[in-house]
């Protein structure tokens, strides 16, 4: 148990015990109970302490029947003086925790909103990076290819050839720098699902051919009704494949084959062996093929690339009907069995409020009924029959009187009449009736003895 809680409950017990003697101690009892409920600690520990106090009271009343007269005051102190203030303090603490959890939830939602905004910015950076890679990378590769062809063209002097060579080198360097910039912009960001390219397939192949690339386009089937996502994916596959050919195998012959069927479109870009080395080998170190694989996968298709017959091949198979759920993207699942701190705190506060409204009146009713029932049982065991009382005479021996007396004395001892005084005088009290609705309820017989001899008989009214 928390030491602070233990001290608070001890103070409640001490002040509550003093309240049974004097009602002036009820005020500090209420304050101590409220502070005990407001302080940290588990509710179960405090309730166990209350049950222990109640058990002690029951045992004390059993051992000392005279304490039963304090039963009504005990219930009055325990319920409105202890339970109600304790639950009020507990609810106040739960309410404060609920407010704190609400602010924490608001801050968490604000952080999540900022995170969503950051993710949107990252997605935009990825889109910019992809545009730069798709458009500028392709154009720069074609510029480098054109500069290489110009360098070998006849009729140029040495200065013009050096200029063409310098253009080609600068274009190649620009492609490398562009790759570095793309790496920064697209880091930790997911590429967009699809994006219009603004170029037809024939224009892409035509631009590559005009730049000096030996490329042939073969189209089988009609592209009418082709889904836009599939059409853009086809253009991207062809564009990236031709860019790689221009960059890594500029003098190799390339073939672009596009086959349309009713259900899918197949794209195959194949280039033969490179006549002269040109940079890195195809598919090594670049981001283009990785982006193609992601784009085709998001379109529901399959993508393959790799060396073939000394050259390199890029192929994609794209279905015309998109899947109901894109591969690799899972719908968010509700989190079951994991309530947030705000919800848990709200539930605790709700339970505390319900307990504060129900437990004190129910406990008070139960304790009052128990005290009343116990009082009736005690009264029944301490009732002296009026006929037996009428047969008693002053001067009788205690042993003779004991034969008609009940087992216990009454806990109610009304004052009145002149009580005999003197050394060795003892008085006993017995109830007139056990019926609480009888007009004699609360009245008692008083029998006084001196040295085991009955010296007085009195009927006292309560």
GROMACS .gro file of C-alpha atoms in nm:
model
  462
    1UNK     CA    1   0.000   0.000   0.000
    2UNK     CA    2   0.114   0.352  -0.072
    3UNK     CA    3   0.260   0.503   0.253
    4UNK     CA    4   0.077   0.832   0.196
    5UNK     CA    5  -0.252   0.649   0.151
    6UNK     CA    6  -0.184   0.447   0.467
    7UNK     CA    7  -0.130   0.763   0.671
    8UNK     CA    8  -0.445   0.924   0.530
    9UNK     CA    9  -0.656   0.617   0.608
   10UNK     CA   10  -0.506   0.605   0.958
   11UNK     CA   11  -0.610   0.967   1.009
   12UNK     CA   12  -0.961   0.883   0.887
   13UNK     CA   13  -0.982   0.591   1.131
   14UNK     CA   14  -0.859   0.800   1.426
   15UNK     CA   15  -1.088   1.095   1.360
   16UNK     CA   16  -1.379   0.860   1.287
   17UNK     CA   17  -1.325   0.684   1.620
   18UNK     CA   18  -1.318   1.017   1.803
   19UNK     CA   19  -1.641   1.114   1.624
   20UNK     CA   20  -1.817   0.829   1.806
   21UNK     CA   21  -1.730   1.002   2.132
   22UNK     CA   22  -1.790   1.363   2.022
   23UNK     CA   23  -1.956   1.487   1.704
   24UNK     CA   24  -1.710   1.778   1.692
   25UNK     CA   25  -1.462   1.537   1.533
   26UNK     CA   26  -1.688   1.479   1.232
   27UNK     CA   27  -1.544   1.783   1.050
   28UNK     CA   28  -1.180   1.663   1.055
   29UNK     CA   29  -1.308   1.316   0.966
   30UNK     CA   30  -1.477   1.453   0.654
   31UNK     CA   31  -1.163   1.648   0.554
   32UNK     CA   32  -0.936   1.348   0.609
   33UNK     CA   33  -1.168   1.119   0.410
   34UNK     CA   34  -1.179   1.366   0.120
   35UNK     CA   35  -0.798   1.398   0.114
   36UNK     CA   36  -0.763   1.019   0.131
   37UNK     CA   37  -0.991   0.980  -0.171
   38UNK     CA   38  -0.814   1.257  -0.361
   39UNK     CA   39  -0.467   1.115  -0.300
   40UNK     CA   40  -0.293   0.847  -0.508
   41UNK     CA   41  -0.353   0.481  -0.450
   42UNK     CA   42  -0.584   0.204  -0.557
   43UNK     CA   43  -0.952   0.203  -0.474
   44UNK     CA   44  -0.938  -0.159  -0.361
   45UNK     CA   45  -0.693  -0.081  -0.079
   46UNK     CA   46  -0.920   0.188   0.066
   47UNK     CA   47  -1.231  -0.031   0.036
   48UNK     CA   48  -1.048  -0.313   0.212
   49UNK     CA   49  -0.964  -0.070   0.493
   50UNK     CA   50  -1.330   0.032   0.522
   51UNK     CA   51  -1.434  -0.334   0.537
   52UNK     CA   52  -1.171  -0.396   0.806
   53UNK     CA   53  -1.307  -0.104   1.014
   54UNK     CA   54  -1.658  -0.242   0.977
   55UNK     CA   55  -1.539  -0.588   1.083
   56UNK     CA   56  -1.368  -0.441   1.389
   57UNK     CA   57  -1.692  -0.265   1.480
   58UNK     CA   58  -1.890  -0.589   1.448
   59UNK     CA   59  -1.641  -0.780   1.663
   60UNK     CA   60  -1.637  -0.506   1.926
   61UNK     CA   61  -2.018  -0.501   1.942
   62UNK     CA   62  -2.020  -0.880   1.975
   63UNK     CA   63  -1.771  -0.879   2.259
   64UNK     CA   64  -1.913  -0.572   2.433
   65UNK     CA   65  -2.290  -0.554   2.383
   66UNK     CA   66  -2.298  -0.213   2.551
   67UNK     CA   67  -2.131  -0.069   2.238
   68UNK     CA   68  -2.439  -0.156   2.035
   69UNK     CA   69  -2.587   0.171   2.155
   70UNK     CA   70  -2.327   0.347   1.937
   71UNK     CA   71  -2.438   0.155   1.627
   72UNK     CA   72  -2.657   0.434   1.491
   73UNK     CA   73  -2.382   0.691   1.540
   74UNK     CA   74  -2.131   0.453   1.385
   75UNK     CA   75  -2.347   0.426   1.070
   76UNK     CA   76  -2.392   0.803   1.066
   77UNK     CA   77  -2.017   0.864   1.086
   78UNK     CA   78  -1.919   0.592   0.838
   79UNK     CA   79  -2.162   0.679   0.558
   80UNK     CA   80  -2.195   1.060   0.539
   81UNK     CA   81  -1.870   1.133   0.726
   82UNK     CA   82  -1.634   0.884   0.556
   83UNK     CA   83  -1.777   0.715   0.246
   84UNK     CA   84  -1.935   1.021   0.084
   85UNK     CA   85  -1.627   1.248   0.127
   86UNK     CA   86  -1.394   0.968   0.017
   87UNK     CA   87  -1.592   0.905  -0.302
   88UNK     CA   88  -1.610   1.280  -0.363
   89UNK     CA   89  -1.232   1.303  -0.338
   90UNK     CA   90  -1.192   0.997  -0.557
   91UNK     CA   91  -1.419   1.139  -0.823
   92UNK     CA   92  -1.233   1.470  -0.809
   93UNK     CA   93  -0.905   1.289  -0.873
   94UNK     CA   94  -1.056   1.085  -1.157
   95UNK     CA   95  -1.196   1.405  -1.307
   96UNK     CA   96  -0.853   1.571  -1.295
   97UNK     CA   97  -0.699   1.265  -1.460
   98UNK     CA   98  -0.973   1.275  -1.724
   99UNK     CA   99  -0.894   1.639  -1.799
  100UNK     CA  100  -0.522   1.561  -1.822
  101UNK     CA  101  -0.588   1.261  -2.047
  102UNK     CA  102  -0.810   1.480  -2.264
  103UNK     CA  103  -0.532   1.733  -2.312
  104UNK     CA  104  -0.288   1.453  -2.386
  105UNK     CA  105  -0.530   1.314  -2.644
  106UNK     CA  106  -0.564   1.658  -2.802
  107UNK     CA  107  -0.185   1.691  -2.818
  108UNK     CA  108  -0.155   1.342  -2.967
  109UNK     CA  109  -0.416   1.426  -3.231
  110UNK     CA  110  -0.226   1.745  -3.311
  111UNK     CA  111   0.096   1.545  -3.349
  112UNK     CA  112  -0.086   1.296  -3.571
  113UNK     CA  113  -0.223   1.583  -3.780
  114UNK     CA  114   0.127   1.721  -3.819
  115UNK     CA  115   0.250   1.373  -3.910
  116UNK     CA  116  -0.019   1.341  -4.177
  117UNK     CA  117   0.085   1.679  -4.315
  118UNK     CA  118   0.447   1.571  -4.315
  119UNK     CA  119   0.357   1.251  -4.497
  120UNK     CA  120   0.166   1.456  -4.755
  121UNK     CA  121   0.473   1.675  -4.804
  122UNK     CA  122   0.691   1.367  -4.840
  123UNK     CA  123   0.450   1.228  -5.098
  124UNK     CA  124   0.472   1.556  -5.290
  125UNK     CA  125   0.851   1.542  -5.271
  126UNK     CA  126   0.835   1.188  -5.407
  127UNK     CA  127   0.612   1.307  -5.690
  128UNK     CA  128   0.856   1.587  -5.774
  129UNK     CA  129   1.147   1.346  -5.758
  130UNK     CA  130   0.970   1.099  -5.986
  131UNK     CA  131   0.889   1.376  -6.236
  132UNK     CA  132   1.250   1.490  -6.237
  133UNK     CA  133   1.372   1.136  -6.286
  134UNK     CA  134   1.119   1.049  -6.556
  135UNK     CA  135   1.136   1.368  -6.763
  136UNK     CA  136   1.474   1.527  -6.700
  137UNK     CA  137   1.663   1.198  -6.676
  138UNK     CA  138   1.518   1.081  -7.004
  139UNK     CA  139   1.588   1.411  -7.182
  140UNK     CA  140   1.941   1.442  -7.045
  141UNK     CA  141   2.019   1.088  -7.152
  142UNK     CA  142   1.898   1.171  -7.503
  143UNK     CA  143   2.109   1.491  -7.500
  144UNK     CA  144   2.414   1.288  -7.404
  145UNK     CA  145   2.334   1.037  -7.678
  146UNK     CA  146   2.291   1.318  -7.935
  147UNK     CA  147   2.617   1.479  -7.825
  148UNK     CA  148   2.795   1.144  -7.864
  149UNK     CA  149   2.655   1.108  -8.215
  150UNK     CA  150   2.757   1.466  -8.296
  151UNK     CA  151   3.109   1.397  -8.171
  152UNK     CA  152   3.147   1.121  -8.431
  153UNK     CA  153   2.981   1.314  -8.716
  154UNK     CA  154   3.208   1.387  -9.017
  155UNK     CA  155   3.303   1.740  -9.120
  156UNK     CA  156   3.368   1.879  -8.770
  157UNK     CA  157   3.695   2.033  -8.663
  158UNK     CA  158   3.874   1.940  -8.342
  159UNK     CA  159   3.730   2.229  -8.137
  160UNK     CA  160   3.373   2.134  -8.231
  161UNK     CA  161   3.438   1.771  -8.142
  162UNK     CA  162   3.576   1.878  -7.803
  163UNK     CA  163   3.266   2.088  -7.752
  164UNK     CA  164   3.039   1.794  -7.835
  165UNK     CA  165   3.242   1.574  -7.602
  166UNK     CA  166   3.213   1.834  -7.328
  167UNK     CA  167   2.835   1.854  -7.380
  168UNK     CA  168   2.812   1.477  -7.350
  169UNK     CA  169   3.023   1.474  -7.032
  170UNK     CA  170   2.823   1.755  -6.876
  171UNK     CA  171   2.495   1.584  -6.963
  172UNK     CA  172   2.620   1.262  -6.807
  173UNK     CA  173   2.731   1.456  -6.496
  174UNK     CA  174   2.389   1.624  -6.482
  175UNK     CA  175   2.224   1.283  -6.487
  176UNK     CA  176   2.440   1.171  -6.194
  177UNK     CA  177   2.364   1.488  -5.998
  178UNK     CA  178   1.998   1.449  -6.079
  179UNK     CA  179   2.012   1.098  -5.933
  180UNK     CA  180   2.159   1.240  -5.611
  181UNK     CA  181   1.886   1.506  -5.589
  182UNK     CA  182   1.619   1.245  -5.655
  183UNK     CA  183   1.765   1.034  -5.375
  184UNK     CA  184   1.726   1.323  -5.131
  185UNK     CA  185   1.373   1.414  -5.238
  186UNK     CA  186   1.237   1.060  -5.248
  187UNK     CA  187   1.402   0.933  -4.930
  188UNK     CA  188   1.157   0.754  -4.698
  189UNK     CA  189   0.866   0.860  -4.918
  190UNK     CA  190   0.624   0.638  -5.104
  191UNK     CA  191   0.593   0.701  -5.480
  192UNK     CA  192   0.249   0.802  -5.603
  193UNK     CA  193   0.018   0.547  -5.758
  194UNK     CA  194  -0.004   0.700  -6.102
  195UNK     CA  195   0.068   1.019  -6.285
  196UNK     CA  196  -0.002   1.143  -6.642
  197UNK     CA  197   0.306   1.156  -6.859
  198UNK     CA  198   0.187   1.384  -7.136
  199UNK     CA  199   0.364   1.183  -7.409
  200UNK     CA  200   0.240   0.916  -7.646
  201UNK     CA  201   0.429   0.592  -7.687
  202UNK     CA  202   0.516   0.668  -8.048
  203UNK     CA  203   0.657   1.009  -7.950
  204UNK     CA  204   0.882   0.849  -7.688
  205UNK     CA  205   1.022   0.598  -7.937
  206UNK     CA  206   1.049   0.869  -8.205
  207UNK     CA  207   1.246   1.102  -7.977
  208UNK     CA  208   1.483   0.819  -7.889
  209UNK     CA  209   1.534   0.735  -8.258
  210UNK     CA  210   1.597   1.100  -8.350
  211UNK     CA  211   1.862   1.114  -8.077
  212UNK     CA  212   2.057   0.836  -8.247
  213UNK     CA  213   1.925   0.529  -8.066
  214UNK     CA  214   1.853   0.226  -8.286
  215UNK     CA  215   1.504   0.141  -8.168
  216UNK     CA  216   1.209  -0.037  -8.329
  217UNK     CA  217   0.847  -0.025  -8.206
  218UNK     CA  218   0.612  -0.321  -8.254
  219UNK     CA  219   0.251  -0.293  -8.145
  220UNK     CA  220   0.010  -0.588  -8.161
  221UNK     CA  221  -0.358  -0.531  -8.090
  222UNK     CA  222  -0.572  -0.223  -8.032
  223UNK     CA  223  -0.519   0.009  -7.736
  224UNK     CA  224  -0.878   0.142  -7.744
  225UNK     CA  225  -1.039   0.145  -7.400
  226UNK     CA  226  -0.706   0.094  -7.225
  227UNK     CA  227  -0.731   0.200  -6.858
  228UNK     CA  228  -0.540   0.524  -6.793
  229UNK     CA  229  -0.334   0.361  -6.518
  230UNK     CA  230  -0.224   0.086  -6.754
  231UNK     CA  231  -0.150   0.333  -7.035
  232UNK     CA  232   0.071   0.546  -6.812
  233UNK     CA  233   0.246   0.238  -6.676
  234UNK     CA  234   0.322   0.122  -7.034
  235UNK     CA  235   0.470   0.463  -7.119
  236UNK     CA  236   0.679   0.463  -6.803
  237UNK     CA  237   0.818   0.115  -6.872
  238UNK     CA  238   0.915   0.211  -7.226
  239UNK     CA  239   1.056   0.548  -7.124
  240UNK     CA  240   1.271   0.409  -6.842
  241UNK     CA  241   1.390   0.115  -7.050
  242UNK     CA  242   1.497   0.341  -7.340
  243UNK     CA  243   1.666   0.579  -7.094
  244UNK     CA  244   1.869   0.289  -6.959
  245UNK     CA  245   1.959   0.177  -7.309
  246UNK     CA  246   2.076   0.531  -7.399
  247UNK     CA  247   2.274   0.552  -7.079
  248UNK     CA  248   2.431   0.209  -7.059
  249UNK     CA  249   2.426   0.074  -7.417
  250UNK     CA  250   2.398   0.376  -7.653
  251UNK     CA  251   2.507   0.186  -7.968
  252UNK     CA  252   2.297  -0.125  -7.907
  253UNK     CA  253   1.984  -0.199  -8.109
  254UNK     CA  254   1.663  -0.197  -7.905
  255UNK     CA  255   1.319  -0.341  -7.969
  256UNK     CA  256   0.997  -0.229  -7.804
  257UNK     CA  257   0.713  -0.481  -7.820
  258UNK     CA  258   0.366  -0.394  -7.694
  259UNK     CA  259   0.089  -0.654  -7.713
  260UNK     CA  260  -0.272  -0.569  -7.626
  261UNK     CA  261  -0.531  -0.838  -7.553
  262UNK     CA  262  -0.880  -0.819  -7.410
  263UNK     CA  263  -0.762  -0.876  -7.054
  264UNK     CA  264  -0.404  -0.749  -7.033
  265UNK     CA  265  -0.117  -0.560  -7.195
  266UNK     CA  266   0.237  -0.695  -7.223
  267UNK     CA  267   0.543  -0.475  -7.272
  268UNK     CA  268   0.890  -0.606  -7.358
  269UNK     CA  269   1.191  -0.380  -7.421
  270UNK     CA  270   1.503  -0.567  -7.528
  271UNK     CA  271   1.843  -0.435  -7.628
  272UNK     CA  272   2.133  -0.630  -7.769
  273UNK     CA  273   2.491  -0.629  -7.645
  274UNK     CA  274   2.656  -0.289  -7.605
  275UNK     CA  275   2.927  -0.223  -7.866
  276UNK     CA  276   3.124   0.000  -7.626
  277UNK     CA  277   3.106   0.028  -7.247
  278UNK     CA  278   2.896   0.321  -7.130
  279UNK     CA  279   2.873   0.373  -6.757
  280UNK     CA  280   2.729   0.116  -6.524
  281UNK     CA  281   2.562  -0.199  -6.637
  282UNK     CA  282   2.183  -0.179  -6.685
  283UNK     CA  283   1.981  -0.232  -6.371
  284UNK     CA  284   2.270  -0.166  -6.132
  285UNK     CA  285   2.250   0.122  -5.886
  286UNK     CA  286   1.961   0.309  -6.054
  287UNK     CA  287   1.625   0.400  -5.903
  288UNK     CA  288   1.430   0.379  -6.229
  289UNK     CA  289   1.379   0.001  -6.231
  290UNK     CA  290   1.280   0.007  -5.864
  291UNK     CA  291   1.023   0.276  -5.942
  292UNK     CA  292   0.896   0.073  -6.239
  293UNK     CA  293   0.852  -0.235  -6.023
  294UNK     CA  294   0.651  -0.030  -5.770
  295UNK     CA  295   0.436   0.132  -6.039
  296UNK     CA  296   0.357  -0.198  -6.210
  297UNK     CA  297   0.286  -0.366  -5.878
  298UNK     CA  298   0.043  -0.090  -5.780
  299UNK     CA  299  -0.130  -0.138  -6.116
  300UNK     CA  300  -0.181  -0.504  -6.028
  301UNK     CA  301   0.078  -0.637  -6.276
  302UNK     CA  302   0.412  -0.814  -6.270
  303UNK     CA  303   0.752  -0.672  -6.363
  304UNK     CA  304   1.074  -0.847  -6.459
  305UNK     CA  305   1.415  -0.734  -6.578
  306UNK     CA  306   1.755  -0.886  -6.626
  307UNK     CA  307   2.025  -0.984  -6.877
  308UNK     CA  308   1.935  -1.193  -7.182
  309UNK     CA  309   2.152  -1.310  -7.473
  310UNK     CA  310   2.428  -1.066  -7.385
  311UNK     CA  311   2.187  -0.774  -7.367
  312UNK     CA  312   1.916  -0.664  -7.127
  313UNK     CA  313   1.539  -0.709  -7.119
  314UNK     CA  314   1.263  -0.526  -6.934
  315UNK     CA  315   0.914  -0.680  -6.936
  316UNK     CA  316   0.585  -0.602  -6.770
  317UNK     CA  317   0.243  -0.767  -6.770
  318UNK     CA  318  -0.046  -0.531  -6.684
  319UNK     CA  319  -0.407  -0.650  -6.638
  320UNK     CA  320  -0.679  -0.421  -6.769
  321UNK     CA  321  -0.894  -0.468  -6.459
  322UNK     CA  322  -0.739  -0.336  -6.141
  323UNK     CA  323  -0.762  -0.558  -5.829
  324UNK     CA  324  -1.009  -0.468  -5.559
  325UNK     CA  325  -0.720  -0.414  -5.319
  326UNK     CA  326  -0.382  -0.307  -5.439
  327UNK     CA  327  -0.097  -0.547  -5.356
  328UNK     CA  328   0.099  -0.461  -5.049
  329UNK     CA  329  -0.157  -0.208  -4.922
  330UNK     CA  330  -0.359  -0.325  -4.626
  331UNK     CA  331  -0.672  -0.160  -4.511
  332UNK     CA  332  -0.643  -0.022  -4.159
  333UNK     CA  333  -0.765  -0.267  -3.902
  334UNK     CA  334  -0.944  -0.153  -3.589
  335UNK     CA  335  -0.748  -0.199  -3.274
  336UNK     CA  336  -0.942  -0.432  -3.051
  337UNK     CA  337  -0.886  -0.468  -2.680
  338UNK     CA  338  -0.651  -0.170  -2.657
  339UNK     CA  339  -0.845   0.129  -2.526
  340UNK     CA  340  -0.660   0.457  -2.508
  341UNK     CA  341  -0.560   0.618  -2.182
  342UNK     CA  342  -0.836   0.876  -2.229
  343UNK     CA  343  -1.102   0.606  -2.263
  344UNK     CA  344  -0.970   0.413  -1.964
  345UNK     CA  345  -0.966   0.728  -1.753
  346UNK     CA  346  -1.317   0.820  -1.864
  347UNK     CA  347  -1.442   0.474  -1.773
  348UNK     CA  348  -1.277   0.493  -1.431
  349UNK     CA  349  -1.433   0.835  -1.369
  350UNK     CA  350  -1.774   0.703  -1.478
  351UNK     CA  351  -1.742   0.400  -1.250
  352UNK     CA  352  -1.634   0.621  -0.958
  353UNK     CA  353  -1.932   0.853  -1.010
  354UNK     CA  354  -2.173   0.561  -1.022
  355UNK     CA  355  -2.015   0.413  -0.710
  356UNK     CA  356  -2.035   0.751  -0.534
  357UNK     CA  357  -2.408   0.766  -0.612
  358UNK     CA  358  -2.486   0.405  -0.521
  359UNK     CA  359  -2.242   0.275  -0.260
  360UNK     CA  360  -2.304   0.526   0.026
  361UNK     CA  361  -2.687   0.501   0.025
  362UNK     CA  362  -2.678   0.125  -0.025
  363UNK     CA  363  -2.414   0.082   0.244
  364UNK     CA  364  -2.608   0.311   0.476
  365UNK     CA  365  -2.930   0.117   0.418
  366UNK     CA  366  -2.757  -0.218   0.470
  367UNK     CA  367  -2.577  -0.102   0.785
  368UNK     CA  368  -2.892   0.061   0.923
  369UNK     CA  369  -3.087  -0.258   0.861
  370UNK     CA  370  -2.810  -0.461   1.022
  371UNK     CA  371  -2.797  -0.234   1.328
  372UNK     CA  372  -3.177  -0.241   1.357
  373UNK     CA  373  -3.189  -0.619   1.325
  374UNK     CA  374  -2.906  -0.660   1.571
  375UNK     CA  375  -3.078  -0.423   1.811
  376UNK     CA  376  -3.400  -0.623   1.787
  377UNK     CA  377  -3.215  -0.949   1.852
  378UNK     CA  378  -3.033  -0.793   2.147
  379UNK     CA  379  -3.360  -0.650   2.277
  380UNK     CA  380  -3.528  -0.992   2.253
  381UNK     CA  381  -3.246  -1.149   2.453
  382UNK     CA  382  -3.258  -0.874   2.717
  383UNK     CA  383  -3.638  -0.848   2.768
  384UNK     CA  384  -3.771  -0.917   3.117
  385UNK     CA  385  -4.127  -1.046   3.121
  386UNK     CA  386  -4.361  -0.809   3.309
  387UNK     CA  387  -4.511  -1.103   3.504
  388UNK     CA  388  -4.165  -1.213   3.619
  389UNK     CA  389  -4.086  -0.855   3.716
  390UNK     CA  390  -4.408  -0.838   3.923
  391UNK     CA  391  -4.301  -1.143   4.124
  392UNK     CA  392  -3.967  -0.991   4.225
  393UNK     CA  393  -3.939  -0.855   4.581
  394UNK     CA  394  -3.683  -0.638   4.754
  395UNK     CA  395  -3.459  -0.850   4.972
  396UNK     CA  396  -3.443  -1.150   4.740
  397UNK     CA  397  -3.111  -1.318   4.684
  398UNK     CA  398  -2.935  -1.263   4.347
  399UNK     CA  399  -2.933  -1.635   4.278
  400UNK     CA  400  -3.309  -1.649   4.322
  401UNK     CA  401  -3.359  -1.342   4.103
  402UNK     CA  402  -3.124  -1.477   3.834
  403UNK     CA  403  -3.370  -1.762   3.758
  404UNK     CA  404  -3.617  -1.520   3.596
  405UNK     CA  405  -3.373  -1.273   3.438
  406UNK     CA  406  -3.286  -1.288   3.062
  407UNK     CA  407  -2.940  -1.378   2.927
  408UNK     CA  408  -2.826  -1.020   2.856
  409UNK     CA  409  -2.883  -0.673   2.983
  410UNK     CA  410  -3.036  -0.401   2.768
  411UNK     CA  411  -2.802  -0.160   2.592
  412UNK     CA  412  -3.059   0.117   2.639
  413UNK     CA  413  -3.034   0.258   2.988
  414UNK     CA  414  -3.273   0.544   3.039
  415UNK     CA  415  -3.211   0.781   3.321
  416UNK     CA  416  -3.467   0.862   3.583
  417UNK     CA  417  -3.556   0.772   3.935
  418UNK     CA  418  -3.319   0.784   4.224
  419UNK     CA  419  -3.039   0.535   4.186
  420UNK     CA  420  -2.925   0.374   4.512
  421UNK     CA  421  -2.584   0.484   4.627
  422UNK     CA  422  -2.337   0.315   4.850
  423UNK     CA  423  -2.050   0.076   4.857
  424UNK     CA  424  -2.104  -0.252   4.673
  425UNK     CA  425  -2.417  -0.131   4.488
  426UNK     CA  426  -2.458  -0.255   4.126
  427UNK     CA  427  -2.753  -0.201   3.896
  428UNK     CA  428  -2.875  -0.403   3.598
  429UNK     CA  429  -3.108  -0.292   3.315
  430UNK     CA  430  -3.354  -0.509   3.121
  431UNK     CA  431  -3.588  -0.412   2.835
  432UNK     CA  432  -3.962  -0.412   2.883
  433UNK     CA  433  -4.038  -0.521   2.523
  434UNK     CA  434  -3.854  -0.625   2.204
  435UNK     CA  435  -4.123  -0.479   1.979
  436UNK     CA  436  -3.989  -0.152   1.833
  437UNK     CA  437  -4.345  -0.042   1.754
  438UNK     CA  438  -4.461  -0.092   2.113
  439UNK     CA  439  -4.511   0.224   2.317
  440UNK     CA  440  -4.281   0.075   2.583
  441UNK     CA  441  -3.992   0.043   2.335
  442UNK     CA  442  -3.689   0.208   2.492
  443UNK     CA  443  -3.823   0.165   2.845
  444UNK     CA  444  -3.630  -0.055   3.087
  445UNK     CA  445  -3.642  -0.218   3.430
  446UNK     CA  446  -3.364  -0.132   3.669
  447UNK     CA  447  -3.264  -0.383   3.939
  448UNK     CA  448  -3.005  -0.278   4.196
  449UNK     CA  449  -2.817  -0.516   4.424
  450UNK     CA  450  -2.598  -0.474   4.731
  451UNK     CA  451  -2.384  -0.771   4.821
  452UNK     CA  452  -2.600  -1.005   4.608
  453UNK     CA  453  -2.920  -0.881   4.768
  454UNK     CA  454  -3.193  -0.701   4.568
  455UNK     CA  455  -3.242  -0.357   4.724
  456UNK     CA  456  -3.454  -0.171   4.462
  457UNK     CA  457  -3.688  -0.219   4.165
  458UNK     CA  458  -3.763   0.063   3.916
  459UNK     CA  459  -3.944   0.090   3.581
  460UNK     CA  460  -3.776   0.367   3.378
  461UNK     CA  461  -3.914   0.531   3.065
  462UNK     CA  462  -3.684   0.608   2.770
   0.00000   0.00000   0.00000
